[in-house]
Amino acid sequence: MKGGQYKMFQEFSSPAQHGRPFRKTNRMVYLVVAILLIGVMLTMLNIYELHKMRLDHERHHDALVKIPETEAKGSDQTYPLNAAPIVWLQGSPKSKNNGPTGYLKHVFRVFEKIGFSIGERLSDWLVMWSHDYPFVTYSKDLKNLKPYQKVNHFPGSGFVTNKASLAQSKLDFIPKAFEIPAKKKEFLEYAGKHKNTSWVQKSNKHRGIRIKKVEELDFSKDGTFIQEYVSNPLLIDGRKFDIGIYTVLTSISPLRVYFIGGDALFRFCPLEYFPFDDSIPDKYVIGDDYLPLWKVASLEEFFVKNGYTFKNSFDAYLRSIGKDPFKLWEKMYSAIRQVFLMKEKDLIKASLRYTSRRNFFEMVRFDFVVDDRLNVFLMEANMSPNLSSDHFPPNARLYEHVLYNLFGLVGVTHYTSSSSKKKMAYQDPALVSSADIHVFPDFCHGDDCSNNCSKFKCKLCRGCITRDFEIDLKLAFLEHQRRGSARRVFPPPMNQSEALAWTPDSTVLDKYNGSNRLMFMWFIGKCRLDVGWCH
């Protein structure tokens, strides 16, 4: 083989001389492949992380849109993001106009303003607001309520609001009435002795009322009652009127009743009373198309020009004609107190079918007529009173004032905090403790009560209060703390000098039953310690 050919052959065949380039090439290939694989893996990891972040963001955003942005930023993540309590609002099935823009719009509006979301029957609701009496249609839902659930009616509240039942209650501030046809004979005997008396025939629907002579009355009309007509009403600018007081029942056994202070509803007849003509109902019947207070000249100057409330405008007018409004209001509050005391047994009996009497509250509007001697007469008590301002927009302020103070009083606003959504307020010592409810240190510190709970004056001392009644006292304490413009009707208010003069030998409590006596005595004890508890 020639030298040149041999040399060329050696260049291609010698491992010693030609292995290095091959190994260098292989290492480069491996490095490039490894870099590519790492790059692909990092890219896939980044794609996965971005996808996971997007899903988490979407879930978080969906939760946040259910609560206000400001609440979301500061929310405690130990509680659900959607922590708004739920209200189940149930309008009348007879009306389609019961939604957020209908006759319940102020109820919807106030619940939403205080932080509630609107739910339905199957929701995990904390409050049920029913326009109609709910214990027939929704009896199964209300049989076993959870401790924290509230319903805006008491079982048996019809004993207070049924017009025929109330009219025949035999109280001196209720015009005498007779159920027809059952008490026709009694009526005729009474009418024969009171020939100058005028009469009206009514039903629970309270429609079509007319003054009639005895011979014009229909004694065969079942479900009606005949009632004496107050023929000497107090007139303002020649018009008859009535006064509606919004009242709240928070407890039975022991009984606690409040009125929403600061304002009331005033309704005037569209036509002047004189010259009187019983064939023209607009002269003496106050219906849906009543004349509002601000259209009565003598009251307009107080309400429109000076910006007073309805009640303060009325009070200012009475003072201007030399009459005392304080005595008038006290008569109406006393009448409300007597009605609830009379009907309490019926309410207690009706509530026995339910798990607890503490799940319920009731708002009633008591309507009064005043005569020209400032005597008051109770005409009716309205369950689920009208709260629609569609006909009279200035009434919106009154209705929302009533609702705000009602919800505060009964503890509904307690639920608007996520931390207390289902926690009973009386169980939180930061809100009320056993020390807050102790009264009568002068009695309880003495030898008589140190080891003796049998004496009445010792019943409220530490160690003598039962666990169940301690809850009632804590609830009463919380109601007083958050009552807003609400004021007590029962137990009755007092002044501090009266409370300080009270002794266990006093007979002022004797007319009340056991739990009411204790609750009244407790308020006396609180009044002795702090004048703010007297009213």
mmCIF file with all atom_site columns, N, CA and C in Angstrom, residues 348-378:
data_model
loop_
_atom_site.group_PDB
_atom_site.id
_atom_site.type_symbol
_atom_site.label_atom_id
_atom_site.label_alt_id
_atom_site.label_comp_id
_atom_site.label_asym_id
_atom_site.label_entity_id
_atom_site.label_seq_id
_atom_site.pdbx_PDB_ins_code
_atom_site.Cartn_x
_atom_site.Cartn_y
_atom_site.Cartn_z
_atom_site.occupancy
_atom_site.B_iso_or_equiv
_atom_site.pdbx_formal_charge
_atom_site.auth_seq_id
_atom_site.auth_comp_id
_atom_site.auth_asym_id
_atom_site.auth_atom_id
_atom_site.pdbx_PDB_model_num
ATOM 1  N N  . ILE A 1 348 ? -99.745  31.858 76.552 1.00 0.00 ? 348 ILE A N  1
ATOM 2  C CA . ILE A 1 348 ? -98.924  30.807 77.159 1.00 0.00 ? 348 ILE A CA 1
ATOM 3  C C  . ILE A 1 348 ? -99.429  29.430 76.745 1.00 0.00 ? 348 ILE A C  1
ATOM 4  N N  . LYS A 1 349 ? -100.736 29.251 76.804 1.00 0.00 ? 349 LYS A N  1
ATOM 5  C CA . LYS A 1 349 ? -101.325 27.954 76.433 1.00 0.00 ? 349 LYS A CA 1
ATOM 6  C C  . LYS A 1 349 ? -101.037 27.613 74.979 1.00 0.00 ? 349 LYS A C  1
ATOM 7  N N  . ALA A 1 350 ? -101.157 28.598 74.096 1.00 0.00 ? 350 ALA A N  1
ATOM 8  C CA . ALA A 1 350 ? -100.901 28.343 72.670 1.00 0.00 ? 350 ALA A CA 1
ATOM 9  C C  . ALA A 1 350 ? -99.436  28.021 72.407 1.00 0.00 ? 350 ALA A C  1
ATOM 10 N N  . SER A 1 351 ? -98.537  28.546 73.219 1.00 0.00 ? 351 SER A N  1
ATOM 11 C CA . SER A 1 351 ? -97.099  28.347 73.004 1.00 0.00 ? 351 SER A CA 1
ATOM 12 C C  . SER A 1 351 ? -96.596  27.003 73.513 1.00 0.00 ? 351 SER A C  1
ATOM 13 N N  . LEU A 1 352 ? -97.398  26.300 74.304 1.00 0.00 ? 352 LEU A N  1
ATOM 14 C CA . LEU A 1 352 ? -96.954  25.034 74.883 1.00 0.00 ? 352 LEU A CA 1
ATOM 15 C C  . LEU A 1 352 ? -96.680  23.970 73.824 1.00 0.00 ? 352 LEU A C  1
ATOM 16 N N  . ARG A 1 353 ? -97.227  24.135 72.646 1.00 0.00 ? 353 ARG A N  1
ATOM 17 C CA . ARG A 1 353 ? -97.039  23.144 71.577 1.00 0.00 ? 353 ARG A CA 1
ATOM 18 C C  . ARG A 1 353 ? -95.698  23.312 70.858 1.00 0.00 ? 353 ARG A C  1
ATOM 19 N N  . TYR A 1 354 ? -94.955  24.331 71.245 1.00 0.00 ? 354 TYR A N  1
ATOM 20 C CA . TYR A 1 354 ? -93.703  24.624 70.551 1.00 0.00 ? 354 TYR A CA 1
ATOM 21 C C  . TYR A 1 354 ? -92.515  24.437 71.491 1.00 0.00 ? 354 TYR A C  1
ATOM 22 N N  . THR A 1 355 ? -91.349  24.217 70.894 1.00 0.00 ? 355 THR A N  1
ATOM 23 C CA . THR A 1 355 ? -90.163  23.850 71.661 1.00 0.00 ? 355 THR A CA 1
ATOM 24 C C  . THR A 1 355 ? -89.816  24.899 72.705 1.00 0.00 ? 355 THR A C  1
ATOM 25 N N  . SER A 1 356 ? -89.866  26.159 72.327 1.00 0.00 ? 356 SER A N  1
ATOM 26 C CA . SER A 1 356 ? -89.500  27.229 73.251 1.00 0.00 ? 356 SER A CA 1
ATOM 27 C C  . SER A 1 356 ? -90.341  28.463 72.980 1.00 0.00 ? 356 SER A C  1
ATOM 28 N N  . ARG A 1 357 ? -90.712  29.165 74.029 1.00 0.00 ? 357 ARG A N  1
ATOM 29 C CA . ARG A 1 357 ? -91.454  30.422 73.890 1.00 0.00 ? 357 ARG A CA 1
ATOM 30 C C  . ARG A 1 357 ? -90.536  31.575 73.507 1.00 0.00 ? 357 ARG A C  1
ATOM 31 N N  . ARG A 1 358 ? -89.211  31.336 73.525 1.00 0.00 ? 358 ARG A N  1
ATOM 32 C CA . ARG A 1 358 ? -88.244  32.416 73.294 1.00 0.00 ? 358 ARG A CA 1
ATOM 33 C C  . ARG A 1 358 ? -87.924  32.621 71.813 1.00 0.00 ? 358 ARG A C  1
ATOM 34 N N  . ASN A 1 359 ? -88.507  31.833 70.937 1.00 0.00 ? 359 ASN A N  1
ATOM 35 C CA . ASN A 1 359 ? -88.248  31.991 69.505 1.00 0.00 ? 359 ASN A CA 1
ATOM 36 C C  . ASN A 1 359 ? -89.105  33.075 68.853 1.00 0.00 ? 359 ASN A C  1
ATOM 37 N N  . PHE A 1 360 ? -90.052  33.652 69.594 1.00 0.00 ? 360 PHE A N  1
ATOM 38 C CA . PHE A 1 360 ? -91.071  34.487 68.964 1.00 0.00 ? 360 PHE A CA 1
ATOM 39 C C  . PHE A 1 360 ? -91.043  35.929 69.473 1.00 0.00 ? 360 PHE A C  1
ATOM 40 N N  . PHE A 1 361 ? -91.493  36.821 68.614 1.00 0.00 ? 361 PHE A N  1
ATOM 41 C CA . PHE A 1 361 ? -91.795  38.191 69.011 1.00 0.00 ? 361 PHE A CA 1
ATOM 42 C C  . PHE A 1 361 ? -93.000  38.645 68.183 1.00 0.00 ? 361 PHE A C  1
ATOM 43 N N  . GLU A 1 362 ? -93.631  39.732 68.584 1.00 0.00 ? 362 GLU A N  1
ATOM 44 C CA . GLU A 1 362 ? -94.837  40.177 67.880 1.00 0.00 ? 362 GLU A CA 1
ATOM 45 C C  . GLU A 1 362 ? -94.916  41.697 67.896 1.00 0.00 ? 362 GLU A C  1
ATOM 46 N N  . MET A 1 363 ? -95.136  42.292 66.713 1.00 0.00 ? 363 MET A N  1
ATOM 47 C CA . MET A 1 363 ? -95.409  43.720 66.640 1.00 0.00 ? 363 MET A CA 1
ATOM 48 C C  . MET A 1 363 ? -96.882  43.920 66.306 1.00 0.00 ? 363 MET A C  1
ATOM 49 N N  . VAL A 1 364 ? -97.549  44.710 67.126 1.00 0.00 ? 364 VAL A N  1
ATOM 50 C CA . VAL A 1 364 ? -98.988  44.984 66.965 1.00 0.00 ? 364 VAL A CA 1
ATOM 51 C C  . VAL A 1 364 ? -99.177  46.496 66.967 1.00 0.00 ? 364 VAL A C  1
ATOM 52 N N  . ARG A 1 365 ? -100.070 46.983 66.117 1.00 0.00 ? 365 ARG A N  1
ATOM 53 C CA . ARG A 1 365 ? -100.434 48.401 66.183 1.00 0.00 ? 365 ARG A CA 1
ATOM 54 C C  . ARG A 1 365 ? -101.791 48.530 66.861 1.00 0.00 ? 365 ARG A C  1
ATOM 55 N N  . PHE A 1 366 ? -101.804 49.222 67.994 1.00 0.00 ? 366 PHE A N  1
ATOM 56 C CA . PHE A 1 366 ? -103.039 49.492 68.723 1.00 0.00 ? 366 PHE A CA 1
ATOM 57 C C  . PHE A 1 366 ? -103.603 50.829 68.255 1.00 0.00 ? 366 PHE A C  1
ATOM 58 N N  . ASP A 1 367 ? -104.853 50.830 67.803 1.00 0.00 ? 367 ASP A N  1
ATOM 59 C CA . ASP A 1 367 ? -105.502 52.039 67.283 1.00 0.00 ? 367 ASP A CA 1
ATOM 60 C C  . ASP A 1 367 ? -106.499 52.586 68.301 1.00 0.00 ? 367 ASP A C  1
ATOM 61 N N  . PHE A 1 368 ? -106.330 53.852 68.664 1.00 0.00 ? 368 PHE A N  1
ATOM 62 C CA . PHE A 1 368 ? -107.164 54.504 69.669 1.00 0.00 ? 368 PHE A CA 1
ATOM 63 C C  . PHE A 1 368 ? -107.914 55.691 69.076 1.00 0.00 ? 368 PHE A C  1
ATOM 64 N N  . VAL A 1 369 ? -109.125 55.916 69.594 1.00 0.00 ? 369 VAL A N  1
ATOM 65 C CA . VAL A 1 369 ? -109.879 57.142 69.351 1.00 0.00 ? 369 VAL A CA 1
ATOM 66 C C  . VAL A 1 369 ? -109.940 57.899 70.671 1.00 0.00 ? 369 VAL A C  1
ATOM 67 N N  . VAL A 1 370 ? -109.857 59.228 70.600 1.00 0.00 ? 370 VAL A N  1
ATOM 68 C CA . VAL A 1 370 ? -109.879 60.082 71.787 1.00 0.00 ? 370 VAL A CA 1
ATOM 69 C C  . VAL A 1 370 ? -111.163 60.895 71.768 1.00 0.00 ? 370 VAL A C  1
ATOM 70 N N  . ASP A 1 371 ? -111.843 60.995 72.917 1.00 0.00 ? 371 ASP A N  1
ATOM 71 C CA . ASP A 1 371 ? -113.048 61.825 72.937 1.00 0.00 ? 371 ASP A CA 1
ATOM 72 C C  . ASP A 1 371 ? -112.705 63.248 73.397 1.00 0.00 ? 371 ASP A C  1
ATOM 73 N N  . ASP A 1 372 ? -113.706 64.127 73.412 1.00 0.00 ? 372 ASP A N  1
ATOM 74 C CA . ASP A 1 372 ? -113.444 65.538 73.690 1.00 0.00 ? 372 ASP A CA 1
ATOM 75 C C  . ASP A 1 372 ? -113.109 65.814 75.151 1.00 0.00 ? 372 ASP A C  1
ATOM 76 N N  . ARG A 1 373 ? -113.162 64.778 76.001 1.00 0.00 ? 373 ARG A N  1
ATOM 77 C CA . ARG A 1 373 ? -112.718 64.910 77.391 1.00 0.00 ? 373 ARG A CA 1
ATOM 78 C C  . ARG A 1 373 ? -111.379 64.208 77.614 1.00 0.00 ? 373 ARG A C  1
ATOM 79 N N  . LEU A 1 374 ? -110.722 63.839 76.512 1.00 0.00 ? 374 LEU A N  1
ATOM 80 C CA . LEU A 1 374 ? -109.422 63.150 76.502 1.00 0.00 ? 374 LEU A CA 1
ATOM 81 C C  . LEU A 1 374 ? -109.490 61.762 77.130 1.00 0.00 ? 374 LEU A C  1
ATOM 82 N N  . ASN A 1 375 ? -110.643 61.131 77.073 1.00 0.00 ? 375 ASN A N  1
ATOM 83 C CA . ASN A 1 375 ? -110.726 59.698 77.373 1.00 0.00 ? 375 ASN A CA 1
ATOM 84 C C  . ASN A 1 375 ? -110.278 58.936 76.131 1.00 0.00 ? 375 ASN A C  1
ATOM 85 N N  . VAL A 1 376 ? -109.639 57.808 76.323 1.00 0.00 ? 376 VAL A N  1
ATOM 86 C CA . VAL A 1 376 ? -109.156 57.033 75.181 1.00 0.00 ? 376 VAL A CA 1
ATOM 87 C C  . VAL A 1 376 ? -109.981 55.754 75.046 1.00 0.00 ? 376 VAL A C  1
ATOM 88 N N  . PHE A 1 377 ? -110.203 55.340 73.804 1.00 0.00 ? 377 PHE A N  1
ATOM 89 C CA . PHE A 1 377 ? -110.968 54.132 73.508 1.00 0.00 ? 377 PHE A CA 1
ATOM 90 C C  . PHE A 1 377 ? -110.194 53.302 72.491 1.00 0.00 ? 377 PHE A C  1
ATOM 91 N N  . LEU A 1 378 ? -109.949 52.052 72.848 1.00 0.00 ? 378 LEU A N  1
ATOM 92 C CA . LEU A 1 378 ? -109.227 51.140 71.958 1.00 0.00 ? 378 LEU A CA 1
ATOM 93 C C  . LEU A 1 378 ? -110.200 50.573 70.926 1.00 0.00 ? 378 LEU A C  1
#
